[in-house]
Every structure is written in structure tokens, then in C-alpha cells.
Short mmCIF file of C-alpha atoms and ligand atoms in Angstrom, two decimals:
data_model
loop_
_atom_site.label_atom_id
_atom_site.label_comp_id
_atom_site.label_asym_id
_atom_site.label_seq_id
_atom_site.Cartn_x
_atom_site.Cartn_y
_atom_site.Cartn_z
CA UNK A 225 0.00 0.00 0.00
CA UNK A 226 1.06 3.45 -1.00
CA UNK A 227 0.86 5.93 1.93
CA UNK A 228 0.84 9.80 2.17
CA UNK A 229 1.92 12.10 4.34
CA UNK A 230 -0.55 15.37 4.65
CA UNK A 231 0.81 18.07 6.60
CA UNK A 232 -1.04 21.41 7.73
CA UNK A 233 0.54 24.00 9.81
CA UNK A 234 -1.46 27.78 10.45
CA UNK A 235 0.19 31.10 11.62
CA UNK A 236 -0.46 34.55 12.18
CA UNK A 237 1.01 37.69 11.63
CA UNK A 238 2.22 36.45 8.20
CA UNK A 239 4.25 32.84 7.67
CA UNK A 240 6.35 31.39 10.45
CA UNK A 241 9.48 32.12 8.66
CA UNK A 242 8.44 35.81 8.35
CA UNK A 243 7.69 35.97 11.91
CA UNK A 244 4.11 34.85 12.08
CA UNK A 245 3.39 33.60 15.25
CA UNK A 246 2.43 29.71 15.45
CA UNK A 247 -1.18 28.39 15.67
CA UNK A 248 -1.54 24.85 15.05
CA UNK A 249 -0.29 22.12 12.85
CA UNK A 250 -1.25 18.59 12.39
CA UNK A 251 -0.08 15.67 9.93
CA UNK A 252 -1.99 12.46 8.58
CA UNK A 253 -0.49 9.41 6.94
CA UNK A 254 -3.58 8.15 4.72
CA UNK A 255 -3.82 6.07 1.96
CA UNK A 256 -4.35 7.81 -1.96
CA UNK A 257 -8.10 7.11 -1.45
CA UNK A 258 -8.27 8.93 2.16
CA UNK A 259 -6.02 12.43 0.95
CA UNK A 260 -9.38 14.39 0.35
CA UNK A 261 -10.47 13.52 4.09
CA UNK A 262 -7.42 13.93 5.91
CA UNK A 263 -6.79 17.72 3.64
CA UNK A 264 -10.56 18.39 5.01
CA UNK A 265 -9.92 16.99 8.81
CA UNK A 266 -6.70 19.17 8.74
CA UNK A 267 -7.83 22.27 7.56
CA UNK A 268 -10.72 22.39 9.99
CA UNK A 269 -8.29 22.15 12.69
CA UNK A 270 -6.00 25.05 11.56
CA UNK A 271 -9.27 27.12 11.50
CA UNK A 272 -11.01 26.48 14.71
CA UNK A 273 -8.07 27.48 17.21
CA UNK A 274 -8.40 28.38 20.19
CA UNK A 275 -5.37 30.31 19.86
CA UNK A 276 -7.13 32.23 17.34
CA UNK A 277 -7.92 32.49 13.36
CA UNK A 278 -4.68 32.27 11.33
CA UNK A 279 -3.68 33.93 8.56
CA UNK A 280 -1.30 31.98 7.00
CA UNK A 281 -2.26 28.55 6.08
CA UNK A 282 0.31 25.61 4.16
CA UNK A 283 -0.61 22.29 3.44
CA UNK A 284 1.76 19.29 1.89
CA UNK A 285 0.99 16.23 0.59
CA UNK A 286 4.17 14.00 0.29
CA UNK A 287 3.99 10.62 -0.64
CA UNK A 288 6.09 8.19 1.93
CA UNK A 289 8.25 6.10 0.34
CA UNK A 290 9.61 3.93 3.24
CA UNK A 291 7.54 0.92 4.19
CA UNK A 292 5.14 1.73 7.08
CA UNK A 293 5.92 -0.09 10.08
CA UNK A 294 3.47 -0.83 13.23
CA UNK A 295 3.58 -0.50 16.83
CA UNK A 296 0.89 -0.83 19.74
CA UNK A 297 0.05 1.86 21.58
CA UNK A 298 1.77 2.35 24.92
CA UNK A 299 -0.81 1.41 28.11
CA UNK A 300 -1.81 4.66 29.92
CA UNK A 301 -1.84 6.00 33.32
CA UNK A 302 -3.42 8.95 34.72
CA UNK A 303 -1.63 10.61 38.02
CA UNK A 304 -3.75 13.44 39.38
CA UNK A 305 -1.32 15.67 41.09
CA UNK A 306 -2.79 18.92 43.18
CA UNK A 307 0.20 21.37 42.33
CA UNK A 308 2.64 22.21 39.55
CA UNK A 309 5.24 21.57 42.51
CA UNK A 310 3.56 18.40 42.87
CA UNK A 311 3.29 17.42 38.63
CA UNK A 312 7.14 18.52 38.40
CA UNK A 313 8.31 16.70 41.54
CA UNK A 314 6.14 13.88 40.46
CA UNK A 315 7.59 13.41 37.01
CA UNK A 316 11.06 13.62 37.92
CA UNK A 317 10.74 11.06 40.35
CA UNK A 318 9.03 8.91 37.12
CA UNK A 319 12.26 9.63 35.19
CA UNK A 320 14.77 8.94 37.83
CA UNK A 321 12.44 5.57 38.86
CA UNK A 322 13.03 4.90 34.78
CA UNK A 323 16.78 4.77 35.31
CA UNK A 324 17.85 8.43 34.94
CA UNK A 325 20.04 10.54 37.22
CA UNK A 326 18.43 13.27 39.19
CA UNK A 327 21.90 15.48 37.64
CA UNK A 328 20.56 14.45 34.44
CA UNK A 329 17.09 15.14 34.94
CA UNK A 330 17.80 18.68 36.07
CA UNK A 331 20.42 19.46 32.92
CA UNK A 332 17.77 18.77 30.50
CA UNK A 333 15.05 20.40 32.45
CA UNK A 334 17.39 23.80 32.08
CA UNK A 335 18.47 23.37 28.36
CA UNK A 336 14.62 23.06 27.57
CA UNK A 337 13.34 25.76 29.67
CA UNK A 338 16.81 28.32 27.90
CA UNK A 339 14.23 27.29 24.74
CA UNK A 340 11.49 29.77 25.59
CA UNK A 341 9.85 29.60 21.79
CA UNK A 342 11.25 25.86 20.56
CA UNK A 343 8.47 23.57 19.53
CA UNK A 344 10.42 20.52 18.39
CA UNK A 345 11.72 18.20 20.91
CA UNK A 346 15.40 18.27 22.53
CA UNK A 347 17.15 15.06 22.51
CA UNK A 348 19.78 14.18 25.34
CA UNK A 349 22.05 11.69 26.38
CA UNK A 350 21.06 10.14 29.32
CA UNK A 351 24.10 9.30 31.25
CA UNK A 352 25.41 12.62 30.75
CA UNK A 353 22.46 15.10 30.31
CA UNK A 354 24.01 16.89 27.19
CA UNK A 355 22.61 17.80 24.28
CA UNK A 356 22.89 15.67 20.96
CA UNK A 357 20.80 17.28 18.20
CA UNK A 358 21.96 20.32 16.52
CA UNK A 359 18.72 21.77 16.12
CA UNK A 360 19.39 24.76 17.73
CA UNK A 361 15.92 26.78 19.10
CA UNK A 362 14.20 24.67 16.56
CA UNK A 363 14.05 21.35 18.02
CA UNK A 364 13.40 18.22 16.13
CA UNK A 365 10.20 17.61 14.75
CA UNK A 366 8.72 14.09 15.13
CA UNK A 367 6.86 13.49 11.85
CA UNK A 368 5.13 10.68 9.70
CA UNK A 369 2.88 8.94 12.09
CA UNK A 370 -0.51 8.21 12.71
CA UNK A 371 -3.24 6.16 14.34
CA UNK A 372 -6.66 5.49 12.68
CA UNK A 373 -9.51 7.28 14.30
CA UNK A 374 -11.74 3.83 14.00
CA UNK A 375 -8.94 1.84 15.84
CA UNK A 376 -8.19 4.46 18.25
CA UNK A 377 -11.39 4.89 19.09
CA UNK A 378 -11.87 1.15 19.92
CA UNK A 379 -9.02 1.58 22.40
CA UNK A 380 -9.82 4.54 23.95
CA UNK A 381 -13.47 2.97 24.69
CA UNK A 382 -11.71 0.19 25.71
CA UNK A 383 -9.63 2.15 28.19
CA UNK A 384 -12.09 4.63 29.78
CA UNK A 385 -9.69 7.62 28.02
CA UNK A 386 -11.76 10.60 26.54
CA UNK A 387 -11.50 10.73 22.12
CA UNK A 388 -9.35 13.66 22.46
CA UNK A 389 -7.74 14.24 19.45
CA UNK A 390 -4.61 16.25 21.58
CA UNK A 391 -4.22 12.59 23.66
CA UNK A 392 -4.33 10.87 20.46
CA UNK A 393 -1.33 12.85 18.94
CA UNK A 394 0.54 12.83 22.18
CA UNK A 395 0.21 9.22 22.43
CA UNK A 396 0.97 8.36 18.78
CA UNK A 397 4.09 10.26 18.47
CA UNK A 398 5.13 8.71 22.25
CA UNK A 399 4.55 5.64 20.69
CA UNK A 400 6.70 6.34 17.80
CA UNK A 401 9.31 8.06 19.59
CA UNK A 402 9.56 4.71 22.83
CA UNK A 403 9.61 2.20 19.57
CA UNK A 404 12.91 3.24 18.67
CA UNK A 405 15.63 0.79 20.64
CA UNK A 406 17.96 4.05 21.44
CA UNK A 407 14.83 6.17 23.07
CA UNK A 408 15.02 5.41 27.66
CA UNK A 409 12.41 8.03 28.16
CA UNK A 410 10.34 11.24 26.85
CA UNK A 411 9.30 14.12 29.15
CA UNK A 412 6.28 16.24 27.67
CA UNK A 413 3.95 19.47 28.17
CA UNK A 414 2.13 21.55 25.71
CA UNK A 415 3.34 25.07 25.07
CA UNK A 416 -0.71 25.70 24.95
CA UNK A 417 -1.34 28.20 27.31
CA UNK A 418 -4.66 26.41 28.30
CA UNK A 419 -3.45 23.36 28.46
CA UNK A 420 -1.17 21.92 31.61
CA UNK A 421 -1.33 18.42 31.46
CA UNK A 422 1.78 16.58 30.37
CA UNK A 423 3.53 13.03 30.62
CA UNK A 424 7.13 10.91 31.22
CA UNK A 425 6.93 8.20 28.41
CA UNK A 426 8.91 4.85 28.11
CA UNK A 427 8.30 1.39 26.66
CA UNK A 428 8.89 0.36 30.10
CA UNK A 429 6.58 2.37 32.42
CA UNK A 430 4.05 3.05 29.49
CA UNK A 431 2.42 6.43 29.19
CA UNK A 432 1.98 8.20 32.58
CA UNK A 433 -0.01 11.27 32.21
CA UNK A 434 0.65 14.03 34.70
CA UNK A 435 -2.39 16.99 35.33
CA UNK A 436 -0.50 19.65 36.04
CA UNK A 437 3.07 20.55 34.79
CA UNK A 438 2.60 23.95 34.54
CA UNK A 439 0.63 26.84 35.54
CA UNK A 440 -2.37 28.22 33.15
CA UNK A 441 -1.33 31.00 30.84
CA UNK A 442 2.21 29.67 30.44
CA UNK A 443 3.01 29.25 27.18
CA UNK A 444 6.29 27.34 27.66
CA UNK A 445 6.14 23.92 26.57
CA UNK A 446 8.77 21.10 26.86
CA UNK A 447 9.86 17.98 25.02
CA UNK A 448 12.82 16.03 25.87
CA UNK A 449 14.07 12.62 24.32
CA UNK A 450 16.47 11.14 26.85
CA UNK A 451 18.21 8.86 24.70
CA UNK A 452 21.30 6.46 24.61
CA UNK A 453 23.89 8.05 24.00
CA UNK A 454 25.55 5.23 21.92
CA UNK A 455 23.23 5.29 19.31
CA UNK A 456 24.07 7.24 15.98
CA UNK A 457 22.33 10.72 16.58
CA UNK A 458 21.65 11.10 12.90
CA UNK A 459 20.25 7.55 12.48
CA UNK A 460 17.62 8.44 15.45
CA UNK A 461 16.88 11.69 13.79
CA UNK A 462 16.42 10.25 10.27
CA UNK A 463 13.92 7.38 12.06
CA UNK A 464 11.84 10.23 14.19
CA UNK A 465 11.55 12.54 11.13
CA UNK A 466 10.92 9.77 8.23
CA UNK A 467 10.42 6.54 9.20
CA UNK A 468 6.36 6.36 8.78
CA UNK A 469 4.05 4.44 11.81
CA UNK A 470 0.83 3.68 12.22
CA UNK A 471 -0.18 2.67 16.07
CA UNK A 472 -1.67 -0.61 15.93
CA UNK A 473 -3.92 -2.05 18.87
C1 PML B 171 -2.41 14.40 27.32
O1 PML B 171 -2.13 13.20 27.55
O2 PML B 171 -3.33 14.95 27.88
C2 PML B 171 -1.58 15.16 26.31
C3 PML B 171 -0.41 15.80 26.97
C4 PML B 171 0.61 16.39 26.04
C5 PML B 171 0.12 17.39 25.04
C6 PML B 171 1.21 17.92 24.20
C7 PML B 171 0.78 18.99 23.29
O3 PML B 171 -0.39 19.36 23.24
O4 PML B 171 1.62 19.53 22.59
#
């Protein structure tokens, strides 16, 4: 089967290269037959933002040429914290419990956080908490992967987890991200200003959502790949960027 990769991404103020400021993005791997959909599911997100209405709009259709591989979604967790103290306390403890130093832990926290505007992910080695991609205040962006609405839908049912397409993203791209051998553990929160949940990811300990990482009306988020550093850096960036998944349950 031929797949394609549909990409949307919405600004304002003009393009994001020009300086517009970002509103929402979203990709879709679909099959020929499913591009008309996915271009209509997409667009209707960049419009209806709760950031606002964009004024800059791209889409891309790409066709993938790299077999599709599967993976199963990793099993979820839910840990209601009362604080952002409590979230960020909470979630190191998940990393360090996950085999990472607390030194570690805190060097990535600070190269993230020095990234007020980065919206890709940071990757670090985890013995030594230093930084491995050469992104810059980028980030890398995780791309080519999806999970079908009618099989994520049967798991979410299945799992008492609401069909929230945010959940689904951040869950397919953990999933993509934990399948590679080199990934230990991913630490995540949205840069959405209404939005504080986030997770600590790893094939291991599964999914473990977190309710409160930061405080409403922040709009710094965080994504960190802790990572062996043994592994070929550009080999793991080639696999997050291009290798195409579907999540499988
Ligand atoms: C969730 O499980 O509720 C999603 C948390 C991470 C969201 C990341 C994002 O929106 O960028």
C-alpha cells in the first residue's frame, strides 16, 4: 500500500518564517483514497483554534516512500497531582524511577526551559544530560505517524480515556518516539497556554499522564528525548523525522 503524508501547519502575523506567530499544525499518513479527508480533517483544525484564526495557512501532501511499520500503543496512566510543585516533583521522580540521574534530569530540564519559543523536541544523552541534536531553538520535529480514528477509538473505549484528538497525537508520536531501541524516556507538556497536562513516556513504564506541569497561561512547553547516548544521533533523527508508523492495537 502506498501511503501519504498530509501536513497542515497555520500562523499569524504572516508565515512562520516571516515571523508569524504559530497556531496549530497537524499531519496524517492516509492512503491515496483517504487524501481528500485527511486535507478536510486538517484544515478544519488550523481554522477552529483556540489560539485564534490564522492567517497563514500551508498544506503538503508528500507521498512516503519507506515501508510503514506498526507499533501498539503504549498502556496509559493517569496521576492526578494537586500542584505544579507536585506534577514537576512527580515526574522527575518517574524519570529517575526509569533509570535516569536526578543530575541528568535537572540538565535537561534547564536546556529546555533556555528554549522559551522551541516547539520541536530536545534530545539528550542520558548518562550525561548533554545535548545531541543540533537543532538549535528549533528542536526536532517528530513526523510521519498516525493512528486510525476507528482503531483508536476502539481503544480509547476500551480504556475509559476521553476521544481527544490532543491525547491521540501525544500518544501516537510517544509511541513512535519509545519504539525506537535508542529512546530510555520522553518528558512532555504543551506550550498551549490552556493546556497543563503533560507526561514521562517509556516502553517500560508506558504512558503516565501528569495533570498539572505547569501553571495556566504559560506558554512554555517542553519535550525532551532522553536517549542512549551510543546510538548514531543522525540515524535516530532520520527514524523520528521519516520513518512512517501507524499505532496498531
Ligand atoms: C495528554 O495526555 O493529555 C496530552 C499531553 C501532552 C500534550 C502535548 C501537546 O499538546 O503539545
Amino acid at each position: 500500500n502506498t501511503y501519504f503524508n498530509i501536513r497542515m501547519r497555520a500562523a499569524q502575523g504572516g508565515a512562520h518564517e516571516l515571523g508569524g506567530k504559530h497556531i496549530s499544525g497537524g499531519e496524517q499518513l492516509t492512503t491515496y483514497d483517504q487524501i481528500q479527508q485527511a486535507v478536510n480533517a486538517l484544515v478544519e483544525k488550523g481554522l477552529s483554534h483556540s489560539r485564534g484564526n490564522p492567517d497563514f495557512m500551508q498544506l503538503q501532501i508528500e507521498m512516503v516512500n519507506r515501508p510503514v511499520q506498526q507499533t501498539p500503543p503504549l498502556p496509559l496512566t493517569t496521576y492526578d497531582v494537586v500542584s505544579v510543585e507536585a506534577g514537576q516533583a512527580f515526574a522527575r521522580a518517574r524519570l529517575h524511577h526509569i533509570g535516569i540521574k536526578k543530575e541528568v534530569i535537572e540538565q535537561a530540564y534547564e536546556q529546555a526551559m533556555a528554549q522559551p519559543s522551541m516547539r520541536g523536541a530536545l534530545i539528550v544523552d542520558a548518562r550525561t544530560g548533554k545535548r545531541l541534536d543540533l537543532e538549535k531553538e528549533r528542536g526536532v520535529r517528530v513526523s510521519k505517524m498516525d493512528w486510525r480514528e476507528a482503531n483508536f477509538s476502539k481503544w480509547a473505549d476500551a480504556h475509559d480515556v476521553p476521544h481527544n484528538p490532543r491525547i491521540k497525537e501525544a500518544l501516537t508520536l510517544a509511541a513512535k518516539v519509545s519504539h525506537h531501541p535508542a529512546t530510555i524516556a520522553e518528558w512532555c507538556w504543551s506550550d498551549d497556554p490552556d493546556y497543563v497536562t503533560g507526561y514521562v513516556a517509556s516502553k517500560d513504564s508506558g504512558y503516565e499522564r501528569i495533570t498539572k506541569l505547569k501553571e495556566y497561561g504559560n506558554e512554555q512547553g517542553c519535550r525532551i528525548f532522553f536517549i542512549d547516548g551510543t546510538y548514531h544521533v543522525d540515524d535516530y533523527m532520520d527514524y523520528l523525522k521519516e520513518q512512517p508508523i501507524l499505532i496498531q492495537w
